[in-house]
Short mmCIF file of N, CA and C in Angstrom, two decimals:
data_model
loop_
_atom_site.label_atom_id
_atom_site.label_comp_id
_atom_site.label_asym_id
_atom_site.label_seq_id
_atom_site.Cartn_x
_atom_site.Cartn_y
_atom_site.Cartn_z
N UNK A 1 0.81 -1.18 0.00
CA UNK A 1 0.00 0.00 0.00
C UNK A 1 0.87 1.26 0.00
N UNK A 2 1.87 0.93 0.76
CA UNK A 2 3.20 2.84 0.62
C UNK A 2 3.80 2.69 -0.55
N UNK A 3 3.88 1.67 -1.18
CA UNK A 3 4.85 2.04 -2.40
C UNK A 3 3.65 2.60 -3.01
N UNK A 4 2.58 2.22 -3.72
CA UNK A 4 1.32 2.45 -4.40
C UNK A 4 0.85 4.30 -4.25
N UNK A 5 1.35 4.43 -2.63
CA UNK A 5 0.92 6.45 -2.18
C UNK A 5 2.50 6.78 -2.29
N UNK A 6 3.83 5.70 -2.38
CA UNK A 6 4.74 6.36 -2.51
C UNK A 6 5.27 7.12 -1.11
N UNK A 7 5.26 6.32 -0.32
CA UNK A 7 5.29 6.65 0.84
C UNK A 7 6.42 5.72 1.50
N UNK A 8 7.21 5.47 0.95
CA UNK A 8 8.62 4.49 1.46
C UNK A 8 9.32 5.41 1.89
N UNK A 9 9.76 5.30 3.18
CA UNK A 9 11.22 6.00 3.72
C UNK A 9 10.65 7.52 3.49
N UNK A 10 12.41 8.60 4.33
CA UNK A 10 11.63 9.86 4.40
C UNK A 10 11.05 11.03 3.48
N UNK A 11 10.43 11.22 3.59
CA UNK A 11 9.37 12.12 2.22
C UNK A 11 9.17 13.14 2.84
N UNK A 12 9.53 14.20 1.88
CA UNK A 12 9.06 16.14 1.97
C UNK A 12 7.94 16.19 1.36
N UNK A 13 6.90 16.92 2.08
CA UNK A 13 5.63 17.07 1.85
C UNK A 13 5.68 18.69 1.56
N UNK A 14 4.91 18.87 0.06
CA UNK A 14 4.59 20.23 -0.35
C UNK A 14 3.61 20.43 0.29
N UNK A 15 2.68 21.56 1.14
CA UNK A 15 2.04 21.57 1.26
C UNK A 15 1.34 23.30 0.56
N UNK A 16 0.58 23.44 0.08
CA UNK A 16 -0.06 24.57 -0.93
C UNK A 16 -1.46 25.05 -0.20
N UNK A 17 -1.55 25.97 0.72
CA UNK A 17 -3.06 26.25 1.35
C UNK A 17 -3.52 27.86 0.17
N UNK A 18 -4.82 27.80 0.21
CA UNK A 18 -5.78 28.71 -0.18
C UNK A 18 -7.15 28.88 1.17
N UNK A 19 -6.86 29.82 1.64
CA UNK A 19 -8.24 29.48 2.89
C UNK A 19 -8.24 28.32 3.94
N UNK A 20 -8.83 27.77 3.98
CA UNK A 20 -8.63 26.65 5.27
C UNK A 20 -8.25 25.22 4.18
N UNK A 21 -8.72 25.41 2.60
CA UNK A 21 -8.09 24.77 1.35
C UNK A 21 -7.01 24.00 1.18
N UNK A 22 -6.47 22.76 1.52
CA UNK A 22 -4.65 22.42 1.24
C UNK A 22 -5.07 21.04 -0.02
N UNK A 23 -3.41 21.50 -0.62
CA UNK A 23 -3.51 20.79 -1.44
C UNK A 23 -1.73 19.60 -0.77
N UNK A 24 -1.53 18.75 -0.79
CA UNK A 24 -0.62 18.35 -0.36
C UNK A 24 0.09 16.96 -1.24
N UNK A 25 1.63 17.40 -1.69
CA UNK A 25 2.06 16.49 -2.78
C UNK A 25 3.40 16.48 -2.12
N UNK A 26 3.22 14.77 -2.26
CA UNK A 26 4.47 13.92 -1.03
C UNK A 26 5.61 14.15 -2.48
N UNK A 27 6.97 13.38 -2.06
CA UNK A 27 7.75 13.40 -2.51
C UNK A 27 7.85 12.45 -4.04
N UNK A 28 6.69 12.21 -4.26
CA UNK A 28 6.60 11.35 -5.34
C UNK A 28 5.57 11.78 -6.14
N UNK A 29 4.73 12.66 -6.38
CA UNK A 29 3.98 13.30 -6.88
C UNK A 29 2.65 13.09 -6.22
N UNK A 30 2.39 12.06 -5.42
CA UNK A 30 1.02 11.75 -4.66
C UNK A 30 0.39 12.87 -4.47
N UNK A 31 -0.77 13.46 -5.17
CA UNK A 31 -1.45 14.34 -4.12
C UNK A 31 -3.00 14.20 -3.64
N UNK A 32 -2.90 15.14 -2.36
CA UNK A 32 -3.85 14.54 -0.90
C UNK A 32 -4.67 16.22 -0.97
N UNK A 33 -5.74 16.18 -1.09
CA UNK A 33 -6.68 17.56 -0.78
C UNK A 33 -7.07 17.18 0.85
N UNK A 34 -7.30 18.19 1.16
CA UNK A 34 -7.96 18.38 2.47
C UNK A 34 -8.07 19.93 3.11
N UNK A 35 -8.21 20.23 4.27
CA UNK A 35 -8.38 21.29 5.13
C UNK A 35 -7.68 21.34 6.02
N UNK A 36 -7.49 22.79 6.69
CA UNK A 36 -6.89 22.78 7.75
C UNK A 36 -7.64 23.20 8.81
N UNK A 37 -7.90 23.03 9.88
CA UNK A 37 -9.04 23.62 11.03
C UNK A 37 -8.37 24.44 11.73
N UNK A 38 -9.29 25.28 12.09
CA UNK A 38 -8.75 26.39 13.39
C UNK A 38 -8.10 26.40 14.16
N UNK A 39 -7.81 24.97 14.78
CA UNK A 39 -6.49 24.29 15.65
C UNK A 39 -5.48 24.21 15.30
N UNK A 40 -5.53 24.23 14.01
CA UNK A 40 -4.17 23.52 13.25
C UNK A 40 -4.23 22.31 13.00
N UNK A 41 -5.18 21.51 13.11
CA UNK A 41 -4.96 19.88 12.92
C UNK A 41 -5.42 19.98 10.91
N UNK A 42 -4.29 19.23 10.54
CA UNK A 42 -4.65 19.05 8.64
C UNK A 42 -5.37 17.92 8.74
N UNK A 43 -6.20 17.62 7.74
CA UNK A 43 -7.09 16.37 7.11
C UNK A 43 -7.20 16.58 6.05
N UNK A 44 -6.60 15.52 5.37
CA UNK A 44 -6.67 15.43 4.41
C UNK A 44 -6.77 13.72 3.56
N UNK A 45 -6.71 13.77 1.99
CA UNK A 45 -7.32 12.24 1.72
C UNK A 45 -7.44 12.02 0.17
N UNK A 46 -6.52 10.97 -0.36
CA UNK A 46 -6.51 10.73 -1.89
C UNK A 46 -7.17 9.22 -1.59
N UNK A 47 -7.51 9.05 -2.92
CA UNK A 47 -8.36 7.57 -3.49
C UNK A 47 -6.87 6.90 -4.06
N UNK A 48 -7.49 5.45 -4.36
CA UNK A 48 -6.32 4.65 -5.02
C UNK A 48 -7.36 3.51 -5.20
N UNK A 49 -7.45 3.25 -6.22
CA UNK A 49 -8.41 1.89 -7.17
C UNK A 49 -7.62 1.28 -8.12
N UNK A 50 -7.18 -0.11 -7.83
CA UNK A 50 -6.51 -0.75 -8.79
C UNK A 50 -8.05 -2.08 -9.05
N UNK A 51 -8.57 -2.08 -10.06
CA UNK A 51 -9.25 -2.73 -10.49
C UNK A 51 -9.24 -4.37 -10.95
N UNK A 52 -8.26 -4.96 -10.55
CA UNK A 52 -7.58 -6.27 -11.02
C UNK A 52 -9.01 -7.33 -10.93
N UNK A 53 -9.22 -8.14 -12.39
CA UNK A 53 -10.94 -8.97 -11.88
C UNK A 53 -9.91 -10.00 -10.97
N UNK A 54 -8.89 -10.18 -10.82
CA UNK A 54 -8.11 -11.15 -10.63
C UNK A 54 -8.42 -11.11 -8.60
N UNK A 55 -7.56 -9.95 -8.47
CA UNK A 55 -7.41 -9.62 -6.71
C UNK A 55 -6.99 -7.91 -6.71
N UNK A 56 -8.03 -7.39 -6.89
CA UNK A 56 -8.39 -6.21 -7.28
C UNK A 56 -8.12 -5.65 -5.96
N UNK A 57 -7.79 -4.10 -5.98
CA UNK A 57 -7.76 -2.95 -4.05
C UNK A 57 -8.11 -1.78 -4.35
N UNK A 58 -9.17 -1.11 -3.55
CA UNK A 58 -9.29 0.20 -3.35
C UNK A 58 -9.31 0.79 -2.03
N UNK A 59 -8.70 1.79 -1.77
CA UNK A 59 -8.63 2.64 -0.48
C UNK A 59 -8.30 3.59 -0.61
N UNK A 60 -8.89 4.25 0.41
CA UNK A 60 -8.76 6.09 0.58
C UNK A 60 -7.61 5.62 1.37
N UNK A 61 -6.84 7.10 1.50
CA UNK A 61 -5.55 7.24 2.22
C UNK A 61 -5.90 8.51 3.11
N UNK A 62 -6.09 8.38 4.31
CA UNK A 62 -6.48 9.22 5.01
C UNK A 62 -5.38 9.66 5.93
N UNK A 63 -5.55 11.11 6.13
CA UNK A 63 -4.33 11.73 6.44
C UNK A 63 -4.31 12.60 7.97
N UNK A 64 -3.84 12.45 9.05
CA UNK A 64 -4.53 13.76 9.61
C UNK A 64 -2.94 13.98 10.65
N UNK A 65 -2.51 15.33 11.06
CA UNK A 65 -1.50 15.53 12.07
C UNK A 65 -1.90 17.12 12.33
N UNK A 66 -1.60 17.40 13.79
CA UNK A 66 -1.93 18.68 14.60
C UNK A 66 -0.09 19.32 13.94
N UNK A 67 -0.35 20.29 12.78
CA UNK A 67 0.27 21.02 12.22
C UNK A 67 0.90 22.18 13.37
N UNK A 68 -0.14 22.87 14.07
CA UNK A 68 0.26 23.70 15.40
C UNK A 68 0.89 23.41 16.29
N UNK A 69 1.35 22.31 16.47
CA UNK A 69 2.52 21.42 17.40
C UNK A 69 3.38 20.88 17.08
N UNK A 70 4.81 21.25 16.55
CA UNK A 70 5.65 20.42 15.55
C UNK A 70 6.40 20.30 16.90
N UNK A 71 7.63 19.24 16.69
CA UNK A 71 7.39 17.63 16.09
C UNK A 71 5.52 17.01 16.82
N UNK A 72 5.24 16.58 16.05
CA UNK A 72 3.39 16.13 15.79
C UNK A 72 3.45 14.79 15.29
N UNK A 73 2.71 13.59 16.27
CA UNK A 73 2.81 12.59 15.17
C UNK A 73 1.55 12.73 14.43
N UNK A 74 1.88 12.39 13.06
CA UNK A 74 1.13 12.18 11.81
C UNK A 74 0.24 10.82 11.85
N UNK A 75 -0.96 10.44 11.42
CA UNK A 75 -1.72 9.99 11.74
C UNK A 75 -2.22 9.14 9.86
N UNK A 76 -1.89 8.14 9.75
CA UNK A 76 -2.35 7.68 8.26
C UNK A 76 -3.31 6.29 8.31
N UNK A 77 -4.42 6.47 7.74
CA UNK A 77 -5.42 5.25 7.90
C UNK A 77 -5.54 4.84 6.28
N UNK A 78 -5.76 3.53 6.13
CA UNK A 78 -6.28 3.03 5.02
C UNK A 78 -7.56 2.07 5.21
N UNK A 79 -8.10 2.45 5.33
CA UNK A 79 -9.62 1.20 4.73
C UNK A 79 -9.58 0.61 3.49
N UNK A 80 -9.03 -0.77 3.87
CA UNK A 80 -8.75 -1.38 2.31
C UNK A 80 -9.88 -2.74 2.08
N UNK A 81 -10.70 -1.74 0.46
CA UNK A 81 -10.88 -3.61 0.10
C UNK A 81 -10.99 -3.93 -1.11
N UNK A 82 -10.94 -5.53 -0.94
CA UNK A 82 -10.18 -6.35 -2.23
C UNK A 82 -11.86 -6.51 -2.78
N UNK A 83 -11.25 -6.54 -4.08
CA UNK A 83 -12.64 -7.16 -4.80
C UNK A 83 -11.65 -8.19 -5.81
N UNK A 84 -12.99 -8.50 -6.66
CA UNK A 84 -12.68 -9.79 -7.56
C UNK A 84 -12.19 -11.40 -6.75
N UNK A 85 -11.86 -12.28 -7.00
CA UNK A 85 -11.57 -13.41 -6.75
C UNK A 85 -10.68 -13.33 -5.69
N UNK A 86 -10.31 -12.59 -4.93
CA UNK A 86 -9.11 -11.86 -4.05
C UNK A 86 -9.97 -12.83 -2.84
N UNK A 87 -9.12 -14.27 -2.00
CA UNK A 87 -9.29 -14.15 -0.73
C UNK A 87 -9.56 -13.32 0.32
N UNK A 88 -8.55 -12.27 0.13
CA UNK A 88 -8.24 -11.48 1.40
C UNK A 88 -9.65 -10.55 2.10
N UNK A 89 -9.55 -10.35 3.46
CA UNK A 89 -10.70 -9.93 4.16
C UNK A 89 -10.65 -8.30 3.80
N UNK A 90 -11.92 -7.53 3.80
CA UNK A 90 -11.33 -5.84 3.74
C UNK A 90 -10.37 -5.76 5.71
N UNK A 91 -9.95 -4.57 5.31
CA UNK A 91 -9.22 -4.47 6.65
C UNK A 91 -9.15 -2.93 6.73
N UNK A 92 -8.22 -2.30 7.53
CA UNK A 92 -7.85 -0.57 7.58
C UNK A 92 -6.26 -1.15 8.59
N UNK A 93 -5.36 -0.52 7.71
CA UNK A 93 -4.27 0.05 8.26
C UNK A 93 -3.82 0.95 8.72
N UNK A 94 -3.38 1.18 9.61
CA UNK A 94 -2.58 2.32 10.51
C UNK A 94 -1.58 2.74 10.60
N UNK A 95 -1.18 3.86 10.26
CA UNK A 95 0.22 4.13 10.33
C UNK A 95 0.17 5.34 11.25
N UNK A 96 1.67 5.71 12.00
CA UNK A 96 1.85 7.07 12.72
C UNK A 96 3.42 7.41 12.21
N UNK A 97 3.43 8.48 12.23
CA UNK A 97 5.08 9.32 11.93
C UNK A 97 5.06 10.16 12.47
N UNK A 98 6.25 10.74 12.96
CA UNK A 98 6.42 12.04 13.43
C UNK A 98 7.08 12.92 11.85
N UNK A 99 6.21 14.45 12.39
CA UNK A 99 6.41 15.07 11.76
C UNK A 99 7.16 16.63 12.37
N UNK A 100 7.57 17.00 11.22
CA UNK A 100 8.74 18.67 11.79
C UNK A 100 8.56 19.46 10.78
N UNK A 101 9.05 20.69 11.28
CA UNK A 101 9.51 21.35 10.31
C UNK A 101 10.95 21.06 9.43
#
């Protein structure tokens, strides 16, 4: 699922705001829309659909870290599920990182 958002090892995150608006593109071109709230906490969230009839995956990549508190750990969820002939159960993965300036 990180190679797929490109999310192996350490990655500089662009982040581009307009209004409470962010647009956010990891070190591999991935990019994540979301908001920023009055706290400072970002949320944000790209799609990923690989269609295989074989053992097919789709999941949002959900994003969220309190921006107003650096070092902040970063907060990444996936709700993943398989379609087509794919054994595998849906599931959601978790990830945390710390983040800095």
């Amino acid at each position: 699922m990180l190679a797929l958002l490109g999310l192996q090892g350490p990655c500089r995150f662009q982040i581009t705001q307009s209004g409470q608006a962010l647009e956010i593109v990891n070190c591999n071109g991935v990019q994540f829309q979301g908001i920023v709230e009055r706290s400072g906490r970002i949320n944000a969230e790209t799609h990923f659909s690989d269609p295989s009839p074989i053992c097919g995956v789709s999941f949002t990549a959900q994003f969220s870290v309190d921006a107003w508190l650096l070092p902040s750990t970063a907060t990444y969820s996936f709700p993943i599920r398989w379609t087509g002939d794919c054994p595998l159960p849906d599931c959601t993965l978790i990830i945390e990182s710390q983040w800095g300036r």
